[in-house]
Coordinates of C-alpha atoms and ligand atoms in Angstrom, one line a residue:
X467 CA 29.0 -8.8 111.3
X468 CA 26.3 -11.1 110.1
X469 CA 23.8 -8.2 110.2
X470 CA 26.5 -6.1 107.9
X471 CA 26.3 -8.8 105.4
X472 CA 22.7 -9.2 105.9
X473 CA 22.7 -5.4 104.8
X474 CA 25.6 -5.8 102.2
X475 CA 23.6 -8.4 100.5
X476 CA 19.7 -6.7 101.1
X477 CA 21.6 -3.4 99.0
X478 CA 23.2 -5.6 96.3
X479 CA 20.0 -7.5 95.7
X480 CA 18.2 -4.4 95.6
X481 CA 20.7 -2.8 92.9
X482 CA 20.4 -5.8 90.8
X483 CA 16.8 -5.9 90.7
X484 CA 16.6 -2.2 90.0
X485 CA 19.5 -2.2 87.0
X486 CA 17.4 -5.2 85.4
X487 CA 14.5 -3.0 85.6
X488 CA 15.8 -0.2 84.4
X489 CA 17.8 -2.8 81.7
X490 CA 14.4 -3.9 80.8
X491 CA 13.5 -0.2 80.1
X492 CA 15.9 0.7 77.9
X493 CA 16.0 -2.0 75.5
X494 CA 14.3 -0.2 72.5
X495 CA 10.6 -1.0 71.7
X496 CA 10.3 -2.8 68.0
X497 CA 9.2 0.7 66.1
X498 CA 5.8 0.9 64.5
X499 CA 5.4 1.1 60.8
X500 CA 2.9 3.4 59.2
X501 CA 2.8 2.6 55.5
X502 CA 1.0 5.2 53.7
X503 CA 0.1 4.6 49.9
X504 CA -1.7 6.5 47.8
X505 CA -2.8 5.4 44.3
X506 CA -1.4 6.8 40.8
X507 CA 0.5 9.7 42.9
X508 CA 3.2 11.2 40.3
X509 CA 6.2 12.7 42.3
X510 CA 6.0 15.7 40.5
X511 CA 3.2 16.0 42.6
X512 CA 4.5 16.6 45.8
X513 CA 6.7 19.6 46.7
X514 CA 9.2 18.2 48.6
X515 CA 10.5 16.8 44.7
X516 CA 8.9 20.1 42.8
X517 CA 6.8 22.6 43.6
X518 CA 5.8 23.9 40.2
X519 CA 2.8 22.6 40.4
X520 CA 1.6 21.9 43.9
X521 CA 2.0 22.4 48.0
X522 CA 2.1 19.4 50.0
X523 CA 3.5 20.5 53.3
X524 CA 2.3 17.8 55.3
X525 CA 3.5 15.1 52.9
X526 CA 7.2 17.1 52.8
X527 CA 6.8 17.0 56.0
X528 CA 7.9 13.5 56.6
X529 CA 11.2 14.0 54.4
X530 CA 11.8 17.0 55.8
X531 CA 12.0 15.3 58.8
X532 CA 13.8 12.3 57.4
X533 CA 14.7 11.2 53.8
X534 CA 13.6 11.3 50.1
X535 CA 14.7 8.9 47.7
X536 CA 14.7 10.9 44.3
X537 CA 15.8 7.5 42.4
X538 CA 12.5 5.0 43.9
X539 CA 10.7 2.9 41.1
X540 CA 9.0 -0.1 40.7
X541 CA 9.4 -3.0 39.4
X542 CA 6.0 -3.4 36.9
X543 CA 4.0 0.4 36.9
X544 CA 0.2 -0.8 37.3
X545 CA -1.3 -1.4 40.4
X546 CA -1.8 -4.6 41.7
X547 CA 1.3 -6.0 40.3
X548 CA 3.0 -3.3 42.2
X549 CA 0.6 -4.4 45.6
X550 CA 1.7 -8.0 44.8
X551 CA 5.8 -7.1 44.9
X552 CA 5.3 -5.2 48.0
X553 CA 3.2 -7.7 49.7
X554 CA 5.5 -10.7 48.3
X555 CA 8.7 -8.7 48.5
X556 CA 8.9 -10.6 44.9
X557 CA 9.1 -9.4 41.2
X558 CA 5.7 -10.0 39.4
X559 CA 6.8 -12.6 37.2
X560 CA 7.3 -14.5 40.7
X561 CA 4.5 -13.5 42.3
X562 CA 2.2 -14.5 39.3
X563 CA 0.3 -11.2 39.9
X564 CA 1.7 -9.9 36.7
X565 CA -1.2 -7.6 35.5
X566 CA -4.5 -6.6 37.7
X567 CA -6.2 -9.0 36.5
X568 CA -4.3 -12.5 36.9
X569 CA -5.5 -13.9 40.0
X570 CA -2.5 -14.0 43.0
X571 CA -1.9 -17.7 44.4
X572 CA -3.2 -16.6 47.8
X573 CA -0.5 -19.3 49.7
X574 CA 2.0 -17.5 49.4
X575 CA 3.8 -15.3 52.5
X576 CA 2.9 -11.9 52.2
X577 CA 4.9 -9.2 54.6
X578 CA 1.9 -8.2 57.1
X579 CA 1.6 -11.9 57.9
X580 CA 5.0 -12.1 59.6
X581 CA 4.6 -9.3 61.4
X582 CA 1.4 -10.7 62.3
X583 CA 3.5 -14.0 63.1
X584 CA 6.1 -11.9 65.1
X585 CA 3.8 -10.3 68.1
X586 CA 3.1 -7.0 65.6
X587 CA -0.9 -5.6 65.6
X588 CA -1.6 -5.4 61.8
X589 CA -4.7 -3.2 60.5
X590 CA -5.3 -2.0 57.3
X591 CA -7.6 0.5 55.7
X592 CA -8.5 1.6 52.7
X593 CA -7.6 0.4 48.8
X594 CA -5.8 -2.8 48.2
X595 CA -6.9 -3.6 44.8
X596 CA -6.1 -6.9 44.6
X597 CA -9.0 -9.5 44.4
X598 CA -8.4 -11.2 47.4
X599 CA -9.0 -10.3 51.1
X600 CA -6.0 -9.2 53.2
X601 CA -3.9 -12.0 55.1
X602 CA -1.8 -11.3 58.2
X603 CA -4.2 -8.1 59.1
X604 CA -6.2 -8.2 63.0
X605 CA -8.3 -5.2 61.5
X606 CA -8.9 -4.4 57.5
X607 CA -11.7 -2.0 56.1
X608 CA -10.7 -2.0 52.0
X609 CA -12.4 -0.7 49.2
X610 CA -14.0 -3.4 46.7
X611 CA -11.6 -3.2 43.3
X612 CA -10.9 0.2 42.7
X613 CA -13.3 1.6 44.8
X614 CA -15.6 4.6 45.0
X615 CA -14.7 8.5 45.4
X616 CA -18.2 9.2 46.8
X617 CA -19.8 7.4 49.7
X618 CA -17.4 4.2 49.1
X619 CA -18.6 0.7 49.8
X620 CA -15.9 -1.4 52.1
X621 CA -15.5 -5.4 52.7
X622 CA -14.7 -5.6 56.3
X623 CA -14.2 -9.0 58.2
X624 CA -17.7 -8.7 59.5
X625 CA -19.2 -8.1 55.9
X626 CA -19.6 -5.4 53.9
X627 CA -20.5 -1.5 54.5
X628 CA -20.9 2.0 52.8
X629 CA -19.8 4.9 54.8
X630 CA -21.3 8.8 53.4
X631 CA -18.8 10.8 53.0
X632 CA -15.7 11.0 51.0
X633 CA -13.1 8.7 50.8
X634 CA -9.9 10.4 51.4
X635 CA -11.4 11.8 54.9
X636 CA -12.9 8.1 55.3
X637 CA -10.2 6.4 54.7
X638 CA -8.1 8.6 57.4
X639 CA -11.2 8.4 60.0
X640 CA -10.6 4.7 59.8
X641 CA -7.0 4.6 60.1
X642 CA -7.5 7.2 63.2
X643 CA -10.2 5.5 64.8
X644 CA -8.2 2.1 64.9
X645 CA -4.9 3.8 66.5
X646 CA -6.6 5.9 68.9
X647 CA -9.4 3.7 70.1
X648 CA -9.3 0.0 69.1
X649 CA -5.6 -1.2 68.9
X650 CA -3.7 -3.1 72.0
X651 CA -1.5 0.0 73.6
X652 CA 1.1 -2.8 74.6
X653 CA 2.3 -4.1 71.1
X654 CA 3.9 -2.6 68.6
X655 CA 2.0 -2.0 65.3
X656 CA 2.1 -2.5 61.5
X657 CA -0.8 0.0 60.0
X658 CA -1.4 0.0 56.2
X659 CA -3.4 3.4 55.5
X660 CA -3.8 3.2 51.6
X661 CA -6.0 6.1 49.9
X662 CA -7.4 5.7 46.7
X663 CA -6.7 9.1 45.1
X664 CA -5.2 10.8 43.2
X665 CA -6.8 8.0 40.4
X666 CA -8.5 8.4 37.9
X667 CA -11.7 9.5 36.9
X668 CA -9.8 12.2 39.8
X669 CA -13.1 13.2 41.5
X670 CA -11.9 15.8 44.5
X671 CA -14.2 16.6 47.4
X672 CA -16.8 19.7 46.4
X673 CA -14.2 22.3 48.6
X674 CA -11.1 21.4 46.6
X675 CA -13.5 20.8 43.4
X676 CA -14.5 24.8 44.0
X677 CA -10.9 25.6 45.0
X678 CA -8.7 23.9 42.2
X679 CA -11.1 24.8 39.1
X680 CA -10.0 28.4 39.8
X681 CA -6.2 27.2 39.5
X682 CA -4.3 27.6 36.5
X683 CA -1.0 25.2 36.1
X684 CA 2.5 25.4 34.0
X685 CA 2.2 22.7 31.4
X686 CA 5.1 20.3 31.0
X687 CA 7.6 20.9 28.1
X688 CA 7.1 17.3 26.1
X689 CA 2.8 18.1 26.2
X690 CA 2.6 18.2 22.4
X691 CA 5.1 15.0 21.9
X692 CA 4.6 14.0 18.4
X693 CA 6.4 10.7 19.9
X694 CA 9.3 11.0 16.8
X695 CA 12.4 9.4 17.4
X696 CA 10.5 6.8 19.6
X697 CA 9.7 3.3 18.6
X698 CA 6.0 2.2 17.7
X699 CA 5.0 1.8 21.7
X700 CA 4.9 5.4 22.8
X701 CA 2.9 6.2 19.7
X702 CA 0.3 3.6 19.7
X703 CA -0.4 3.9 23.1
X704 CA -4.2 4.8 24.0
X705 CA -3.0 7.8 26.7
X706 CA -2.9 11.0 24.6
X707 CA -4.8 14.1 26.5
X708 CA -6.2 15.3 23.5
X709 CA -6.8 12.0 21.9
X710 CA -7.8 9.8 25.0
X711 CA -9.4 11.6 27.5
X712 CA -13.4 11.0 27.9
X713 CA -15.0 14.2 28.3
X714 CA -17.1 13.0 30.4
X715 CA -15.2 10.6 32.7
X716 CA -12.0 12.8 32.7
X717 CA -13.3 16.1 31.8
X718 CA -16.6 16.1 33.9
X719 CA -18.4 17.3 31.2
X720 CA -22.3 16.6 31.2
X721 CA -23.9 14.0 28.9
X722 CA -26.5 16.6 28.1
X723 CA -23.8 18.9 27.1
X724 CA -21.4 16.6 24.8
X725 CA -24.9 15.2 23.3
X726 CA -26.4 19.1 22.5
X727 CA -22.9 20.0 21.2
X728 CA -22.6 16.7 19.0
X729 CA -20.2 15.5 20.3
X730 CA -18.7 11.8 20.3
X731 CA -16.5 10.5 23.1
X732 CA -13.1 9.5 21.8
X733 CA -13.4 5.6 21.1
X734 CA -11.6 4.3 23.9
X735 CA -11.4 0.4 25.1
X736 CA -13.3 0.6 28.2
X737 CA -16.0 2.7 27.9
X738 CA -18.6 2.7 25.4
X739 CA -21.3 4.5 27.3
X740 CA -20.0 7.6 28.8
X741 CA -20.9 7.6 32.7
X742 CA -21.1 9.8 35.5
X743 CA -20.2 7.4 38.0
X744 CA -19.0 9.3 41.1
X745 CA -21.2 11.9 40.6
X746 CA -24.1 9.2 40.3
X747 CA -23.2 8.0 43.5
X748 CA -23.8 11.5 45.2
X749 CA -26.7 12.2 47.3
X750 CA -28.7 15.4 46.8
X751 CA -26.8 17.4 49.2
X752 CA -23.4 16.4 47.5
X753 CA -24.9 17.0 44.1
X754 CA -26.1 20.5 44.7
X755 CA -22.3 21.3 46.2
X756 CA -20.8 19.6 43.0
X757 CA -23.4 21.2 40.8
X758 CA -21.9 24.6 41.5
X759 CA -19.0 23.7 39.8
X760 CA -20.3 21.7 37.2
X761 CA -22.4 24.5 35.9
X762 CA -19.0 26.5 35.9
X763 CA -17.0 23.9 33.6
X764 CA -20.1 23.1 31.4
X765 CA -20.4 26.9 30.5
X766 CA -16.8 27.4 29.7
X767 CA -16.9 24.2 27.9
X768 CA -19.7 25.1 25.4
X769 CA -18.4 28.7 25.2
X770 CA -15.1 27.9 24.5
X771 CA -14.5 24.1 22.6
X772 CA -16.2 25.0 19.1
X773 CA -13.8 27.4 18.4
X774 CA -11.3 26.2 20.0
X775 CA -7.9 24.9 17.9
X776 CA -6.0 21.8 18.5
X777 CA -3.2 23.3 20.9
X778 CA -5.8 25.0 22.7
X779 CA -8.6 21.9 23.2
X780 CA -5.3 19.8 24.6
X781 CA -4.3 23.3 27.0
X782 CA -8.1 23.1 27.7
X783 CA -7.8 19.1 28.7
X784 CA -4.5 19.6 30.1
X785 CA -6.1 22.1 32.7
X786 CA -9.1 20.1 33.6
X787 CA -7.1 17.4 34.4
X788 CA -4.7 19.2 36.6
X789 CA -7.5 21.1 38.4
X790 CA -9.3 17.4 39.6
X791 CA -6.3 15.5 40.1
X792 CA -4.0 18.0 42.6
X793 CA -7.3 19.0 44.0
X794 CA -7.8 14.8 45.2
X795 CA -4.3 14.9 46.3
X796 CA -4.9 18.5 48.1
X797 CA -7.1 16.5 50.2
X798 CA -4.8 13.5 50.6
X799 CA -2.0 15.7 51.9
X800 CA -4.5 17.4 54.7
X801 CA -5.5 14.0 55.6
X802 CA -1.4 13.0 55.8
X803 CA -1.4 16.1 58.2
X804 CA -4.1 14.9 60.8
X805 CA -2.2 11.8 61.1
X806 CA 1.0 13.1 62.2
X807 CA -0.5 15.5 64.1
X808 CA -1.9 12.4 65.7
X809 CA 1.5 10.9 66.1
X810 CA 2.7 13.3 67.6
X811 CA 0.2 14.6 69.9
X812 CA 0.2 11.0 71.4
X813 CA 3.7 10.5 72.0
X814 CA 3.5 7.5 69.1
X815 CA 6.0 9.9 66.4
X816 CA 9.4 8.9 68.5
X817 CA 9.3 5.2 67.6
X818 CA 6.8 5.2 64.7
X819 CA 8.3 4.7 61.1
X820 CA 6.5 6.6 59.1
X821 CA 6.4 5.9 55.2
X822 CA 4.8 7.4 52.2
X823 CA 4.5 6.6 48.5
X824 CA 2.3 5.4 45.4
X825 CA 1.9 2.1 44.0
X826 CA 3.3 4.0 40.7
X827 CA 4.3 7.4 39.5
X828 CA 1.9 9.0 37.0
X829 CA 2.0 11.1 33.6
X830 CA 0.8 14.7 34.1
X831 CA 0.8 15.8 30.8
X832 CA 4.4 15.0 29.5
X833 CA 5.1 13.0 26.1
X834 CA 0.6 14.7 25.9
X835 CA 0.0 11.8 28.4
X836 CA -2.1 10.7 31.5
X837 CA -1.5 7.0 32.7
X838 CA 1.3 5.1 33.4
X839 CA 2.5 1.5 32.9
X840 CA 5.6 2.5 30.7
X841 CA 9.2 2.4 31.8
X842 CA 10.2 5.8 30.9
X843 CA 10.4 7.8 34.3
X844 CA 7.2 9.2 34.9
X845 CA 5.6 6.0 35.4
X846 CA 8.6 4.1 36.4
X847 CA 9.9 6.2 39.9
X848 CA 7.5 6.5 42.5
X849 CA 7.6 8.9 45.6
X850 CA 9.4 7.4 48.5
X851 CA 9.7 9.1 52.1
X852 CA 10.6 8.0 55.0
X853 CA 10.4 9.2 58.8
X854 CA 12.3 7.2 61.1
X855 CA 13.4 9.8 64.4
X856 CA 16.6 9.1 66.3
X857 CA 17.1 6.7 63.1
X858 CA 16.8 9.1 59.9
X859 CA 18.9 11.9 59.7
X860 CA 16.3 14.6 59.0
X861 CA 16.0 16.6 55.8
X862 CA 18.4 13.6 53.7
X863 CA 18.2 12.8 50.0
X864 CA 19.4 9.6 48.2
X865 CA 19.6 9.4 44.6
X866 CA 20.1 4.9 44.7
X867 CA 18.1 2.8 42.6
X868 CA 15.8 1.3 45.4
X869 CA 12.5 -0.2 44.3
X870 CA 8.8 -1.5 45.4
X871 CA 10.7 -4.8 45.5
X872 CA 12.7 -4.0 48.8
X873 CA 10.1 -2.4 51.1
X874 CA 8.9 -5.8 52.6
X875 CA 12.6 -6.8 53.3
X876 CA 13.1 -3.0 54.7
X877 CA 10.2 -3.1 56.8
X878 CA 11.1 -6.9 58.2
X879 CA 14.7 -5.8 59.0
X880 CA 13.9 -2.9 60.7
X881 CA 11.4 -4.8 63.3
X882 CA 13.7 -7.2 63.7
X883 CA 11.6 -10.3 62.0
X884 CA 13.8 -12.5 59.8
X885 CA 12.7 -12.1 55.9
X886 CA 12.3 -15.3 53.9
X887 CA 15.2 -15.9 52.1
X888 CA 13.2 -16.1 48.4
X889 CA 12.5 -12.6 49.1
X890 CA 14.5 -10.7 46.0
X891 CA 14.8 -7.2 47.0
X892 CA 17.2 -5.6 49.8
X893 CA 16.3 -4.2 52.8
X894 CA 17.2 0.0 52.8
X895 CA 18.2 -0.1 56.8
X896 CA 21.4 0.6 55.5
X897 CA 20.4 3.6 53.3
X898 CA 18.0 5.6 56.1
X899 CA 21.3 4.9 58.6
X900 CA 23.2 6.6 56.3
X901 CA 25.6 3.7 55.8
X902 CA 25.6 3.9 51.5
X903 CA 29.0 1.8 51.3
X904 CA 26.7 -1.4 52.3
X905 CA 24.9 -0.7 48.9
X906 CA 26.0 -1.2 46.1
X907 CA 23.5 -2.0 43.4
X908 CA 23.9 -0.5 39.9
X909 CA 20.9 -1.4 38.1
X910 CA 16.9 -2.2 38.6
X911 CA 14.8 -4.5 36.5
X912 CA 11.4 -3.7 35.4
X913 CA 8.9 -5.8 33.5
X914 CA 5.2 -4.9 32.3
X915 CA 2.9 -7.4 31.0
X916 CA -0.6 -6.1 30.4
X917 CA -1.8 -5.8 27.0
X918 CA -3.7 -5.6 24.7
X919 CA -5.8 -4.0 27.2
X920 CA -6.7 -0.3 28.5
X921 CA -4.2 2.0 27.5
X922 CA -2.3 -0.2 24.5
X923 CA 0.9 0.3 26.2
X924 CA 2.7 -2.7 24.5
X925 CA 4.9 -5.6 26.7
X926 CA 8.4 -4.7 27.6
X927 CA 11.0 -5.2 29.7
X928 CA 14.4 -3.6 30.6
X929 CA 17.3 -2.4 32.4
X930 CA 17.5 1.1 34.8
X931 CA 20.9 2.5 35.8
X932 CA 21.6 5.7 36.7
X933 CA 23.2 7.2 33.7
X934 CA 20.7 4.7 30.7
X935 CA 17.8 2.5 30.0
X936 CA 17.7 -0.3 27.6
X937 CA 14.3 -1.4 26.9
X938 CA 12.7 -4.4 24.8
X939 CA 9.3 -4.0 23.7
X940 CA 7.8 -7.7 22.3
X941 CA 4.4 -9.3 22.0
X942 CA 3.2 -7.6 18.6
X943 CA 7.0 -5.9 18.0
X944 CA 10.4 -6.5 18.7
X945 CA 12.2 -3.6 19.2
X946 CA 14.5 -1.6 21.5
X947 CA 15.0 1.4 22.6
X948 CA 18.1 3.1 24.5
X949 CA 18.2 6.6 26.7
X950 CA 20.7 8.7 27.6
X951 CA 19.0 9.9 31.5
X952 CA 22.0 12.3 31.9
X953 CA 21.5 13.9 28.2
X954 CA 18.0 12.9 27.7
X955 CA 16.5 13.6 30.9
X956 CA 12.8 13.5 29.2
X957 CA 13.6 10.5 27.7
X958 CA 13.0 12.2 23.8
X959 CA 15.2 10.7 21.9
X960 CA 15.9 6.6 21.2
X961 CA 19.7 6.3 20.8
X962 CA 19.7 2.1 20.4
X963 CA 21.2 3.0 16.4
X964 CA 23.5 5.6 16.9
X965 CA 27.2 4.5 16.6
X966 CA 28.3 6.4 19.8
X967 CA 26.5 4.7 22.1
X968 CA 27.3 1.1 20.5
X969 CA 29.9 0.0 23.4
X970 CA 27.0 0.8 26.4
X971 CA 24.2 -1.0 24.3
X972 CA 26.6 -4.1 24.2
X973 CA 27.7 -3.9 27.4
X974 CA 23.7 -3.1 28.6
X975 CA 22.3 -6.2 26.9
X976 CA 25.0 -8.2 29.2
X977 CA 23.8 -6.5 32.5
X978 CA 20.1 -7.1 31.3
X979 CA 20.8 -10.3 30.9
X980 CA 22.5 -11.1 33.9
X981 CA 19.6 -9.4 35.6
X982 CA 17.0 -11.6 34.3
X983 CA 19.1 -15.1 35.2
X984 CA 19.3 -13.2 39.0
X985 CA 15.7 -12.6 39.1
X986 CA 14.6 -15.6 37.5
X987 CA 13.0 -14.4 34.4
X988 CA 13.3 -16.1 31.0
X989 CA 11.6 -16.2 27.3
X990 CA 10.3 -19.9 28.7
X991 CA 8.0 -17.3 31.4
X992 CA 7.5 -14.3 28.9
X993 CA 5.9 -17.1 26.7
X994 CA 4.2 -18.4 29.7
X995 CA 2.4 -15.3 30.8
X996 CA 1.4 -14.7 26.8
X997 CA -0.5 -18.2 26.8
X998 CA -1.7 -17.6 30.4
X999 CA -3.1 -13.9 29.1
X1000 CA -4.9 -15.6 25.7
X1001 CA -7.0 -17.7 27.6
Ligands
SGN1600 C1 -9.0 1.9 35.3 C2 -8.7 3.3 34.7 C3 -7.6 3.2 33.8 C4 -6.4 2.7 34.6 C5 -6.7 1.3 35.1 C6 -5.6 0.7 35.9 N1 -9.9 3.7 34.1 O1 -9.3 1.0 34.3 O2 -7.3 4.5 33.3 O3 -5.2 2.6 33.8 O4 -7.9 1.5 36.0 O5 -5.3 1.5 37.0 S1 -11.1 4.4 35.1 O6 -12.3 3.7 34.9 O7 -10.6 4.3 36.5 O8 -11.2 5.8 34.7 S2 -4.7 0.8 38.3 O9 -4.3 1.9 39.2 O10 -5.8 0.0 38.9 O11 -3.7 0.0 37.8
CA1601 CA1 -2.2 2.6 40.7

């Protein structure tokens, strides 16, 4: 009998142990994140929103496979204010970081720190843009300030270093080397991989140089905008193709040639002196690849602009542009591809999130502009796709109004790490579960601060629903402006006067201001960050 028991008790003992272990097994590991940024990347630049001008099949790839917000934006549409909301998880005028160049009070809690705090690995490689080293990151290999197309310097934590090559590829080396060879395979991990192109001056690697120059691309309707029916921003702004663009800088036309053709750069804020400067950075080898090119664009430019009339010179611009910029993000999309090849090829995609969009969208040519910064939508959405297997139904849209503002909250709620509660977005776990009756925001706030400076575009802030915008531009004005996104879809036509739109202006400038008192902004700050900007 007692040996029965003996047994009985030997088997249940067993069992136990074995249905913790397997218990133990099945509790699901906290997901990976792999947040991939690229800078100034319009969504009309990425098939899986259109593919008029562009294939991108490894960055479709991820929505394809999991979900594409068609309504993202931001929150403030330059780049480090848009770094500082993600990091903070904070609207700029919290942050402090409301322009690139207002320094960011570095005590604050930035995302990558809790994770950091919460077991996670953190690494991150590439641009940050931000004037301050990293916190909360084991690894980091970032570009100084904007950074370099063509054999980029990088501030590491053992000091700084310049790596041949060309960023894009660099960049993704980097992020490779760290997740195959020098993470710890037992903890989950938080990698930021943040590429510097598509920005300008849009320098593209000599193959896609060779390769895009051939291309020809369908130009967008608004590309001669005479900016009527638009307040004074939109047509003082320094953005124009035609009017703006630096041959040289933007156009990659040779000093030799502009001088011999007598020519004058376009007076433009920042540069007085034409330069060359990633193609001064090349080494012989990379000069002689780019020179081929060059040559190319130099003889059609000398050919071709003396006789050339207005329309054409900005079809000419228009072109040039197009060519260097989707050739950069040509190489940004193969370099997407190695990485989830990598994913998957080591098990990792399963329980990896993966995430990619721009720290703003980007003008390609509509209202005649490059640039961003402005609220109207080509600045003011940004790509956003997320992979998330077993999580994300594959190949899902959403058309909410999610910004910049909620991707710390999003990326804190789905690792399971508690988010601060001065945080002001919302985390999207509900959206990529498919669960939209747990959302139910109606409007976004946006608010851009940086001017008089490159560009001209003057202060505003305003109010984004679905179906209108209300906008105040201030500073050096005081005006506002109202579209119609349903009718108005290109945003052509300022409809704050007409009668039939009275009752949604009224009912507009209550929601905006409701929006400011839940955000925290005031006239007391917008004053603020004007005396803070003078000094
Ligand atoms: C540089 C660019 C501008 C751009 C700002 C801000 N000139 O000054 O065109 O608007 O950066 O861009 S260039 O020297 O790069 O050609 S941001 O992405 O950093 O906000
Ligand atoms: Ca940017």
């Amino acid at each position: 009998m007692k040996i029965l028991l003996r047994i009985t008790l030997a088997i249940l003992l067993a069992s136990t142990v074995a249905s913790c272990a397997k218990k133990e097994k099945i509790v699901p590991k906290k997901p990976n994140i792999l947040f991939i940024m690229s800078d100034d990347h319009a969504y009309q630049a990425i098939s899986a929103y259109s593919n008029h001008l562009i294939k991108t099949p490894n960055i479709d790839r991820i929505a394809n496979e999991g979900l594409l917000f068609t309504n993202a934006c931001v929150t403030n549409s330059i780049c480090a204010p848009s770094r500082a909301t993600i990091l903070t998880g904070k609207h700029t005028h919290i942050n402090g970081k409301i322009d690139n160049n207002m320094p960011f009070d570095t005590t604050q809690i930035t995302f990558p720190q809790l994770f950091k705090k919460a077991g996670y690995q953190t690494a991150m490689f590439g641009k940050l843009h931000f004037g301050n080293k990293p916190k909360g990151v084991d690894e980091f290999m970032i570009l100084p300030g904007q950074g370099h197309y063509i054999n980029p310097d990088f501030i590491t934590p053992r000091g700084d270093t310049t790596i041949t090559g060309y960023v894009t590829d660099i960049i993704t080396d980097l992020t490779l080397g760290w997740l195959k060879e020098k993470r710890d395979k037992e903890k989950p991990f938080l990698m930021m991989y943040l590429h510097k192109a598509p920005h300008r001056p849009w320098w593209p690697s000599p193959e896609k140089f060779a390769e895009f120059t051939k291309k020809t691309f369908p130009e967008p309707a608004s590309l001669f905008d005479d900016y009527s029916n638009r307040g004074t921003a939109a047509k003082t702004a320094e953005m124009n193709l035609y009017q703006h663009m630096m041959y040289n800088h933007d156009s990659k036309v040779r000093p030799e040639t502009i001088q011999a053709m007598g020519l004058v750069e376009p007076e433009v804020v920042e540069f007085k002196n034409g330069f060359y400067g990633p193609y001064g950075r090349a080494n012989a080898d990379q000069k002689k690849q780019y020179d081929l090119v060059l040559d190319e664009i130099n003889k059609d430019f000398m050919d071709h602009w003396p006789s050339m009339n207005y329309e054409e010179k900005m079809r000419w611009k228009f072109q040039r542009y197009m060519q260097d910029y989707l050739g950069t993000i040509s190489s940004v999309d193969d370099n997407v591809g190695r990485v989830l090849d990598y994913l998957d090829e080591s098990g990792l995609a399963e329980n990896t999130v993966v995430v990619y969009t721009s720290d703003q969208g980007f003008y390609l040519g509509e209202h005649g502009w490059f640039d961003k910064r402005f609220i109207y939508d080509e600045s003011f959405k940004t790509p956003l796709l997320i992979r998330w297997p077993n999580q994300i139904k594959p190949g899902t849209t959403n058309d909410e109004m999610v910004q910049n503002l909620d991707f710390a909250q999003t990326f804190l709620d789905i690792a399971g790490i508690s988010a601060p509660g001065d945080m002001q977005g919302e985390s999207l776990l509900p959206l990529l579960q498919g669960n939209s009756e747990a959302w139910n925001r109606d409007a976004v706030y946006y608010h851009y601060y940086e001017y008089p400076s490159v560009h001209m575009v003057k202060r505003h802030y305003g109010i984004v629903t679905k179906k209108f915008k209300l906008v105040h531009f201030y500073y050096d004005v005081d005006e506002w402006e109202l579209y119609d996104r349903v009718k108005d879809p290109q945003e052509m036509n300022n409809v704050y006067d007409d009668p039939e739109y009275a009752d949604v202006v009224r009912e507009l400038h209550e929601q905006l201001e409701e929006l400011r008192i839940k955000y925290k902004d005031s006239k007391e700050l917008d004053q603020k960050y004007i005396d803070l900007y003078k000094k």
